[in-house]
Amino acid sequence: MARLKGKNKIRDLLSGYSFMAPTIIILGCFLLLPIGYAIYLSFHKVNLLGTVSYKFTGTANFERMVDDPRLWIALRNTAKYALIVVPAQTILSLVLASILNMKLRYRNFFRVAFYLPTVTSSAVLVLIFMWIYNSNGLLNYLLDLVGLPTYNWLGDPSVALLGIMIMNIWSTAPLFMVIYLAALQDIPENLYEAADIDGANGWQKFWRITVPQLKPVTFYVVVMGIIGTFQLFDQSYIFSAGSGGPNNATLTMVLLIYQYAFKSMDMGYASALAFLLAVVIMLITLIQRLIFKEERLN
Amino acid sequence: MRSINRFRPVFYVLLSVYALITFVPFLWALSASFKSLPEIVSGGIHFIPKHFTLDNYQTIFKQEPLFSRWFLNSAFIAISVTIFNLLFNSMAGYALARIRFPGSTLMFYSILAMIMIPGQLTIIPSYLIIKELGWLNSYQAIIVPMAAQATYIFMMRQFFISFPKELEEAAELDGLGRFGLFFKVVLPLAKPALAAQTIFIFMGAWNEFLKPLMLMSDKSMFTLSVGLNTFKGQYISFWNYIMAASIIMTIPALLIYIFFNRFFVQGITFTGTK
């Protein structure tokens, strides 16, 4: 019996590692190794000409951040972006999910239809919105029709970021709507029945039962929204043809990192910026995991 | 329930208005793709083209020789990435759920930690590693690093944990080894989880922008997403072509979505992310 057990153990060891082998190789080479490498890079000046060479510069890359005006612009844009986009998409997705959760007819059609922007690539979405935003485009036509002022959405620094915000709320809200929909199914029906007996109206039930019951999910949605805004890249890159313009209005953190790494070829400083951004995002994720305890492992 | 009935029409109106908000950008793009440039420039809001034309589609495929190449690049990369992920993530997820071997706990927690690593951190070092491997401007530059993903390994592990053990035990008695068991019994029964994964991974790879932007400098190696962006620079005011190209890029993802739609919510609740 003992010998059989030992044989099984070896068999499990062999099969376990052969099942894991592709994952170990891929994640090891392109995730674990790069993490260490990123930290190394952020303390070096990288010379890419000829053979790649590194010069240790201590914390110079990090010190440089303080005096980098473009970094502060990117951070300010991100903050502005998060302050508007995150609440807007959270409320919109909650409202849509709540309506879809009622026993209405055709709700499956609406659910599928609303999700469409989430399926579409960011490259396509930006191009479609740029086409709608152009100075004699659909949006200005509609604004003019109802007597509102029109804007040069693509070229005016004061509204360019707003243009990306609108697009992002529109394209991300459906994703959170689905998460809310799943959470709404989990609210015990008897809470509503009890409220019915007490004579609560629909609005009261929404505010007193639905919203409080959804608190953990709302927290999750807000945190994921913030992380999403920190990672914004495709939209502003395509919108501004890689420049972050007009006048740095659409410059985001990731776009800034991209510019330093692949336009100025300053891989060391870009790595330091990426490292900083990653630490911030990981802290937010960690806090969310701790509070939300979403990880029910087994 | 009574209050819902009273407001029912209001809710239908709200849903319809939002459906309109969702559809209008797509319809506007679709309509532009069938209009001629003079008709687009002349302005006015009409969604039905006055002179319906397929010229825009013909032009982007005929005049822009690289457009079909970009389409095939995207398709090849997205399909390969999907197949590798389905295989590797399921294998890893299964091993972590079912096989006890030294190091498995450590591996599981490493996978969990990796889910939390934001991709931005690894952009630059991955670029340098791929450059050192001599993989710049090659398909493997994008396919190999994307071939296994921690999020979906975790998803598969959760799926296999709640999988009935009895079937496997019965098959084991029939003399199937681990590999036979996995490929003949386990994988065919994991179809719902695999379908959910297919959507997310295919779309992720099909829509990926940053990686091909950074790894492919040869125009012929661009994927559609990057190609589309240079297309925009080249045909700056030819919105008819740009919209036709955008519609072409949307169709494959849309088809996959429609086909696998019923697994969508399931997948989202499983992974919690896009």
XYZ file of C-alpha atoms in Angstrom:
572
model
C 0.000 0.000 0.000
C 2.783 2.379 1.000
C 4.611 1.609 -2.228
C 1.491 2.310 -4.230
C 1.097 5.624 -2.455
C 4.676 6.526 -3.231
C 4.147 5.672 -6.878
C 1.011 7.817 -6.960
C 2.945 10.682 -5.457
C 5.564 10.557 -8.171
C 2.851 10.271 -10.787
C 1.092 13.336 -9.338
C 4.341 15.244 -9.223
C 5.099 14.466 -12.857
C 1.602 15.176 -14.125
C 1.267 18.285 -11.957
C 4.431 19.810 -13.352
C 3.729 18.811 -16.930
C 0.277 20.398 -16.696
C 1.836 23.536 -15.252
C 4.864 23.659 -17.571
C 3.511 25.977 -20.303
C 2.197 28.366 -17.663
C 5.440 28.343 -15.686
C 7.491 29.087 -18.801
C 5.211 31.802 -20.201
C 4.367 33.623 -16.978
C 7.912 33.183 -15.767
C 9.495 34.717 -18.859
C 6.913 37.383 -19.628
C 5.508 38.309 -16.222
C 7.791 37.355 -13.321
C 11.085 38.133 -15.043
C 9.798 41.493 -16.388
C 8.664 42.536 -12.896
C 12.179 42.153 -11.526
C 13.620 43.668 -14.678
C 11.277 46.686 -14.364
C 12.521 47.408 -10.875
C 16.127 47.067 -12.064
C 15.488 49.398 -15.008
C 13.932 52.073 -12.848
C 17.251 52.572 -11.051
C 19.277 52.750 -14.253
C 19.845 54.850 -17.297
C 19.351 52.618 -20.304
C 21.294 53.053 -23.497
C 19.588 51.326 -26.391
C 22.070 52.111 -29.129
C 24.045 49.103 -30.285
C 24.056 46.573 -27.505
C 21.791 47.563 -24.631
C 23.771 48.924 -21.714
C 22.792 50.127 -18.263
C 24.226 52.770 -15.990
C 23.232 52.691 -12.331
C 21.831 56.067 -11.353
C 20.391 55.329 -7.918
C 17.144 57.146 -7.278
C 17.791 59.781 -9.962
C 14.816 58.619 -12.029
C 12.494 59.005 -9.066
C 13.884 62.395 -8.100
C 13.366 63.569 -11.636
C 9.621 63.031 -11.279
C 9.209 65.917 -8.857
C 10.364 68.431 -11.443
C 8.563 66.881 -14.394
C 5.710 69.237 -15.345
C 4.236 66.733 -17.815
C 3.887 64.141 -15.062
C 1.869 66.594 -13.002
C -0.295 67.399 -16.009
C -0.905 63.669 -16.563
C -1.788 63.197 -12.902
C -4.125 66.174 -12.932
C -5.834 64.870 -16.074
C -6.231 61.454 -14.454
C -7.704 62.967 -11.292
C -10.148 65.095 -13.282
C -11.009 62.107 -15.376
C -11.661 59.830 -12.393
C -13.706 62.463 -10.535
C -16.167 62.727 -13.408
C -16.082 59.323 -15.083
C -16.188 57.024 -12.048
C -19.321 58.481 -10.358
C -21.076 58.920 -13.700
C -20.513 55.366 -14.920
C -21.319 53.904 -11.496
C -24.673 55.690 -11.251
C -25.528 55.016 -14.879
C -24.743 51.307 -14.588
C -26.730 50.992 -11.340
C -29.771 52.701 -12.840
C -29.642 50.603 -16.016
C -29.208 47.373 -14.053
C -32.062 48.229 -11.681
C -34.447 48.869 -14.542
C -33.329 45.728 -16.364
C -33.805 43.711 -13.189
C -37.541 44.450 -13.161
C -39.750 41.906 -14.792
C -40.003 43.878 -18.005
C -40.510 42.336 -21.405
C -37.646 42.471 -23.955
C -35.143 42.959 -21.153
C -32.857 40.360 -22.702
C -32.823 42.333 -25.908
C -31.874 45.496 -24.002
C -29.222 43.699 -22.009
C -27.549 42.375 -25.148
C -27.928 45.697 -26.979
C -26.484 47.812 -24.154
C -23.422 45.611 -23.997
C -22.431 46.314 -27.603
C -19.859 49.091 -26.898
C -17.962 46.835 -24.499
C -17.401 44.314 -27.276
C -16.114 46.865 -29.758
C -12.401 47.634 -29.891
C -11.196 50.894 -28.413
C -9.541 51.778 -31.732
C -12.885 51.566 -33.503
C -14.773 53.379 -30.741
C -12.375 56.316 -30.791
C -12.566 56.594 -34.574
C -16.378 56.511 -34.503
C -16.486 59.163 -31.793
C -13.943 61.348 -33.601
C -16.191 61.142 -36.627
C -19.154 62.197 -34.471
C -17.102 64.910 -32.709
C -15.634 66.573 -35.815
C -16.532 70.237 -36.086
C -19.437 69.745 -38.491
C -20.232 66.303 -37.129
C -23.300 64.695 -35.618
C -22.811 65.909 -32.044
C -22.430 69.570 -32.957
C -25.404 69.240 -35.300
C -27.564 67.905 -32.469
C -26.289 70.507 -29.981
C -27.042 73.236 -32.504
C -30.493 71.774 -33.123
C -31.508 72.178 -29.476
C -29.841 75.584 -29.207
C -26.754 74.554 -27.215
C -23.260 75.890 -27.956
C -21.058 73.787 -30.248
C -17.380 73.022 -29.714
C -14.288 72.041 -31.631
C -14.175 68.747 -29.706
C -10.988 67.486 -31.301
C -8.947 70.677 -31.183
C -10.086 72.662 -28.147
C -8.019 71.789 -25.038
C -10.900 72.736 -22.743
C -13.259 70.063 -24.107
C -10.981 67.362 -25.613
C -10.732 65.428 -22.345
C -14.484 65.768 -21.843
C -14.928 64.132 -25.242
C -12.912 61.106 -24.103
C -14.810 61.054 -20.797
C -18.200 60.895 -22.521
C -16.979 58.087 -24.742
C -15.582 56.158 -21.807
C -18.683 56.456 -19.621
C -20.712 55.230 -22.577
C -18.432 52.280 -23.303
C -17.657 51.129 -19.731
C -21.021 51.515 -17.978
C -22.432 48.357 -19.658
C -19.687 46.219 -18.142
C -20.522 47.403 -14.632
C -24.217 47.105 -15.452
C -23.729 43.347 -15.918
C -21.915 43.088 -12.581
C -24.746 44.983 -10.891
C -27.312 42.762 -12.604
C -25.659 39.661 -11.184
C -25.566 41.236 -7.709
C -29.212 42.294 -7.893
C -30.216 38.660 -8.388
C -28.623 37.846 -5.041
C -30.695 40.266 -2.954
C -33.182 38.142 -0.995
C -36.727 38.636 -2.295
C -38.195 38.577 1.238
C -36.594 41.940 2.061
C -38.796 43.496 -0.592
C -41.838 41.509 0.532
C -41.390 42.763 4.085
C -41.104 46.321 2.775
C -44.262 45.809 0.725
C -46.159 44.844 3.887
C -44.850 48.006 5.559
C -46.260 49.953 2.622
C -42.983 51.119 1.111
C -43.110 52.508 -2.418
C -40.709 51.578 -5.214
C -38.421 54.547 -4.633
C -38.142 53.823 -0.902
C -37.376 50.175 -1.604
C -34.629 51.214 -4.022
C -33.009 53.606 -1.546
C -33.519 51.609 1.652
C -32.952 48.068 0.391
C -31.345 47.895 -3.041
C -28.666 50.550 -2.614
C -27.477 49.402 0.848
C -27.510 45.738 -0.206
C -25.362 46.618 -3.209
C -22.771 48.489 -1.170
C -19.978 45.900 -1.543
C -20.540 45.676 -5.295
C -20.641 49.451 -5.602
C -17.328 49.578 -3.826
C -15.957 47.037 -6.275
C -17.310 49.007 -9.247
C -15.831 52.275 -7.971
C -12.419 50.723 -7.381
C -12.372 49.006 -10.776
C -13.456 52.317 -12.298
C -10.570 54.154 -10.653
C -8.082 51.499 -11.762
C -9.487 51.749 -15.285
C -8.978 55.502 -15.363
C -5.382 55.097 -14.173
C -4.748 52.721 -17.060
C -6.275 54.837 -19.797
C -4.150 54.674 -22.934
C -5.745 53.583 -26.227
C -8.344 56.337 -26.243
C -6.018 59.250 -25.663
C -3.308 57.796 -27.910
C -5.639 57.417 -30.887
C -7.556 60.614 -30.136
C -4.410 62.733 -30.065
C -2.303 60.718 -32.550
C 0.068 59.858 -29.715
C 0.765 63.434 -28.632
C -1.589 63.775 -25.659
C -2.776 67.022 -27.208
C -4.302 69.453 -27.838
C -1.979 71.252 -25.439
C -1.507 68.140 -23.227
C -5.252 68.068 -22.481
C -5.514 64.307 -23.086
C -2.129 63.290 -21.692
C -2.550 60.267 -19.390
C -0.064 58.420 -17.207
C 0.301 55.414 -19.517
C 0.587 57.640 -22.568
C 3.333 59.584 -20.784
C 5.165 56.328 -19.998
C 4.797 55.243 -23.618
C 6.167 58.561 -24.871
C 9.210 58.451 -22.611
C 9.941 54.802 -23.437
C 9.344 54.729 -27.188
C 9.603 58.345 -28.353
C 12.428 59.679 -26.149
C 13.864 56.147 -25.720
C 14.326 56.943 -22.038
C 13.501 53.441 -20.808
C 14.905 53.966 -17.315
C 12.786 56.970 -16.447
C 9.749 55.415 -18.161
C 10.231 52.280 -16.041
C 10.382 54.365 -12.884
C 7.078 56.010 -13.854
C 5.538 52.623 -14.655
C 6.780 51.261 -11.352
C 5.152 54.140 -9.486
C 1.887 53.718 -11.351
C 1.900 49.958 -10.740
C 2.468 50.434 -7.012
C -0.474 52.850 -6.800
C -2.759 50.500 -8.738
C -1.672 47.507 -6.662
C -2.323 49.375 -3.426
C -5.823 50.275 -4.582
C -6.437 46.655 -5.625
C -5.100 45.365 -2.331
C -7.336 47.658 -0.286
C -10.279 46.580 -2.381
C -9.467 42.888 -1.898
C -9.090 43.338 1.843
C -12.366 45.190 2.263
C -14.438 43.384 -0.298
C -13.022 39.918 0.479
C -14.084 38.952 -2.992
C -11.643 36.070 -2.950
C -13.646 33.190 -1.625
C -11.016 30.682 -2.528
C -12.811 27.400 -2.191
C -45.492 45.300 -7.839
C -48.344 47.777 -8.312
C -45.944 50.710 -8.367
C -43.884 49.028 -11.060
C -46.964 48.586 -13.210
C -47.840 52.250 -12.919
C -44.372 53.349 -14.037
C -43.843 50.557 -16.554
C -44.141 52.852 -19.605
C -41.566 55.225 -18.104
C -39.074 52.390 -17.767
C -39.642 51.254 -21.331
C -39.033 54.810 -22.514
C -35.804 55.028 -20.485
C -34.562 51.704 -21.836
C -35.418 52.676 -25.392
C -33.689 56.042 -25.065
C -30.586 54.343 -23.773
C -30.734 51.732 -26.536
C -30.795 54.669 -28.945
C -27.752 56.202 -27.234
C -25.980 52.853 -27.646
C -26.937 52.335 -31.265
C -26.653 55.818 -32.780
C -22.820 55.953 -32.927
C -22.700 52.534 -34.606
C -25.518 53.328 -37.024
C -23.923 56.652 -37.864
C -20.631 54.906 -38.609
C -22.367 52.182 -40.618
C -24.264 54.769 -42.622
C -21.091 56.758 -43.364
C -19.408 53.587 -44.604
C -22.037 53.301 -47.367
C -21.973 56.974 -48.379
C -19.722 58.687 -50.890
C -17.349 61.362 -49.644
C -19.263 64.251 -51.298
C -22.445 63.077 -49.590
C -20.657 62.974 -46.222
C -19.093 66.405 -46.659
C -22.316 68.031 -47.819
C -23.566 67.569 -44.268
C -27.087 67.153 -42.962
C -28.294 64.327 -40.805
C -29.651 61.384 -42.713
C -28.895 57.866 -41.627
C -30.006 56.237 -44.887
C -27.465 56.974 -47.644
C -28.990 58.824 -50.611
C -26.754 56.878 -52.979
C -25.891 53.584 -51.398
C -22.369 52.581 -52.405
C -19.938 49.749 -51.665
C -17.022 51.748 -53.084
C -15.538 52.480 -49.656
C -15.229 48.797 -48.843
C -13.845 47.994 -52.281
C -11.338 50.819 -52.016
C -9.899 49.838 -48.650
C -9.419 46.253 -49.775
C -8.136 47.076 -53.276
C -6.230 50.344 -52.945
C -4.744 49.650 -49.542
C -2.907 46.377 -50.113
C -1.999 46.100 -46.440
C -5.568 46.237 -45.166
C -6.301 42.568 -45.877
C -2.909 41.698 -44.456
C -3.751 43.545 -41.211
C -7.036 41.704 -41.043
C -5.291 38.340 -41.444
C -2.598 39.316 -38.913
C -5.280 40.164 -36.348
C -7.199 36.978 -37.084
C -4.102 34.766 -36.880
C -2.930 36.355 -33.633
C -6.362 36.337 -31.982
C -7.106 32.730 -32.957
C -3.674 31.437 -31.878
C -3.823 33.310 -28.574
C -7.294 31.910 -27.918
C -6.316 28.295 -28.645
C -3.170 28.463 -26.496
C -5.034 30.068 -23.611
C -7.869 27.548 -23.669
C -5.347 24.741 -23.522
C -2.740 26.149 -21.112
C -5.141 27.881 -18.704
C -7.296 24.776 -18.412
C -4.273 22.541 -17.846
C -2.899 24.826 -15.155
C -6.315 25.380 -13.584
C -6.953 21.653 -13.510
C -3.588 20.873 -11.938
C -4.131 23.512 -9.255
C -7.631 22.241 -8.508
C -7.114 18.504 -8.629
C -3.507 17.350 -8.466
C -1.561 17.493 -5.219
C 2.122 18.035 -5.864
C 4.938 19.826 -4.042
C 4.862 23.529 -4.904
C 1.233 23.599 -5.985
C 0.158 25.879 -3.134
C 2.992 28.292 -3.844
C 2.067 28.291 -7.521
C -1.562 28.969 -6.729
C -0.747 31.976 -4.571
C 1.713 33.232 -7.177
C -1.050 33.085 -9.791
C -3.325 35.049 -7.449
C -0.629 37.665 -6.917
C 0.013 37.927 -10.661
C -3.626 38.812 -11.272
C -2.995 41.969 -9.289
C 0.066 43.053 -11.296
C -0.948 45.876 -13.620
C 0.195 45.287 -17.192
C 1.835 48.699 -17.428
C 4.674 47.543 -15.202
C 5.779 44.881 -17.656
C 5.447 46.848 -20.913
C 9.012 48.104 -21.098
C 10.897 45.049 -19.771
C 8.788 42.754 -21.988
C 9.703 44.918 -24.951
C 13.399 44.615 -24.117
C 13.146 40.838 -23.577
C 11.335 40.381 -26.882
C 13.918 42.588 -28.581
C 16.738 40.452 -27.129
C 14.994 37.306 -28.360
C 14.976 38.872 -31.819
C 11.200 38.633 -31.933
C 10.339 42.232 -32.834
C 8.036 42.331 -35.875
C 7.057 38.699 -35.517
C 3.818 36.953 -34.627
C 5.349 35.176 -31.649
C 6.196 38.569 -30.103
C 2.493 39.000 -29.357
C 1.251 35.416 -29.246
C 3.741 33.820 -26.828
C 3.572 36.382 -23.971
C -0.242 36.299 -24.199
C -0.515 32.496 -24.425
C -1.392 31.976 -20.740
C -3.152 34.429 -18.457
C -3.294 34.317 -14.683
C -6.879 35.599 -14.451
C -8.248 32.736 -16.515
C -6.076 30.129 -14.803
C -7.769 31.233 -11.588
C -11.157 31.112 -13.300
C -10.545 27.560 -14.551
C -9.280 26.461 -11.162
C -12.507 27.719 -9.548
C -14.480 25.923 -12.226
C -12.709 22.591 -11.724
C -12.946 22.810 -7.929
C -16.736 22.695 -8.143
C -16.620 19.957 -10.760
C -18.070 16.549 -9.710
C -15.168 14.271 -8.824
C -17.136 11.073 -9.372
C -16.855 11.229 -13.154
C -13.105 11.433 -12.983
C -12.899 8.605 -10.486
C -15.035 6.402 -12.700
C -12.845 7.173 -15.691
C -9.729 6.494 -13.646
C -11.054 3.055 -12.785
C -11.411 2.477 -16.504
C -7.663 2.883 -16.683
C -7.307 6.410 -18.052
C -4.171 8.280 -17.021
C -4.078 11.953 -16.072
C -3.697 13.148 -19.629
C -6.363 10.859 -21.041
C -8.647 11.845 -18.196
C -8.070 15.520 -18.820
C -8.512 15.512 -22.586
C -11.241 12.876 -22.870
C -13.373 13.515 -19.796
C -12.633 16.838 -18.128
C -12.132 19.194 -21.057
C -15.306 18.196 -22.957
C -17.340 18.810 -19.796
C -15.776 22.249 -19.287
C -17.427 23.694 -22.384
C -19.302 26.551 -20.655
C -16.127 27.807 -18.956
C -14.159 27.407 -22.188
C -16.812 29.314 -24.126
C -16.727 32.207 -21.664
C -12.934 32.232 -21.918
C -13.049 32.168 -25.711
C -15.039 35.392 -25.828
C -12.849 37.301 -23.422
C -9.524 36.113 -24.774
C -10.425 36.410 -28.444
C -11.761 39.913 -27.925
C -8.828 40.905 -25.767
C -6.384 39.762 -28.457
C -8.439 41.073 -31.384
C -8.822 44.504 -29.775
C -5.306 44.729 -28.265
C -3.691 48.017 -29.211
C -0.635 48.774 -27.083
C 1.321 45.528 -27.678
C 1.242 45.548 -31.492
C 1.828 49.312 -31.439
C 5.017 48.814 -29.498
C 6.257 45.497 -30.957
C 5.509 45.890 -34.659
C 7.289 48.634 -36.576
C 6.951 46.876 -39.927
C 3.724 48.088 -41.498
C 3.012 44.641 -42.913
C 3.027 43.186 -39.380
C 0.481 45.641 -37.961
C -2.759 44.305 -36.592
C -6.040 45.920 -37.581
C -6.202 48.086 -34.467
C -2.812 49.673 -35.159
C -3.332 49.639 -38.918
C -6.599 51.480 -38.460
C -4.797 54.192 -36.539
C -2.240 54.783 -39.284
C -5.071 54.564 -41.787
C -6.640 57.511 -39.996
C -3.430 59.516 -40.397
C -3.205 58.657 -44.075
C -6.841 59.240 -45.027
C -7.269 62.059 -42.565
C -10.531 63.473 -43.917
C -11.755 60.418 -45.790
C -14.223 59.453 -43.096
C -16.030 57.185 -45.530
C -12.966 54.897 -45.743
C -12.172 55.148 -42.052
C -15.723 54.176 -41.112
C -15.796 51.260 -43.577
C -12.542 49.988 -42.061
C -13.979 50.402 -38.547
C -17.056 48.393 -39.467
C -14.866 45.607 -40.891
C -12.913 45.448 -37.661
C -16.080 45.290 -35.554
C -17.729 42.393 -37.363
C -15.621 39.426 -36.115
C -15.874 40.491 -32.468
C -19.586 41.085 -32.902
C -20.124 37.624 -34.406
C -18.246 35.946 -31.557
C -20.274 37.957 -29.051
C -23.612 37.052 -30.633
C -22.625 33.400 -30.914
C -21.390 33.018 -27.328
C -23.688 35.592 -25.760
C -25.294 33.227 -23.251
C -21.916 32.555 -21.643
C -21.154 36.226 -21.258
C -22.645 37.038 -17.868
C -21.350 33.763 -16.519
C -17.820 34.692 -17.535
C -18.025 38.156 -16.065
C -19.265 36.944 -12.728
C -16.501 34.347 -12.781
C -13.643 36.730 -13.458
C -15.088 39.987 -12.199
C -13.290 41.818 -14.961
C -13.477 42.360 -18.656
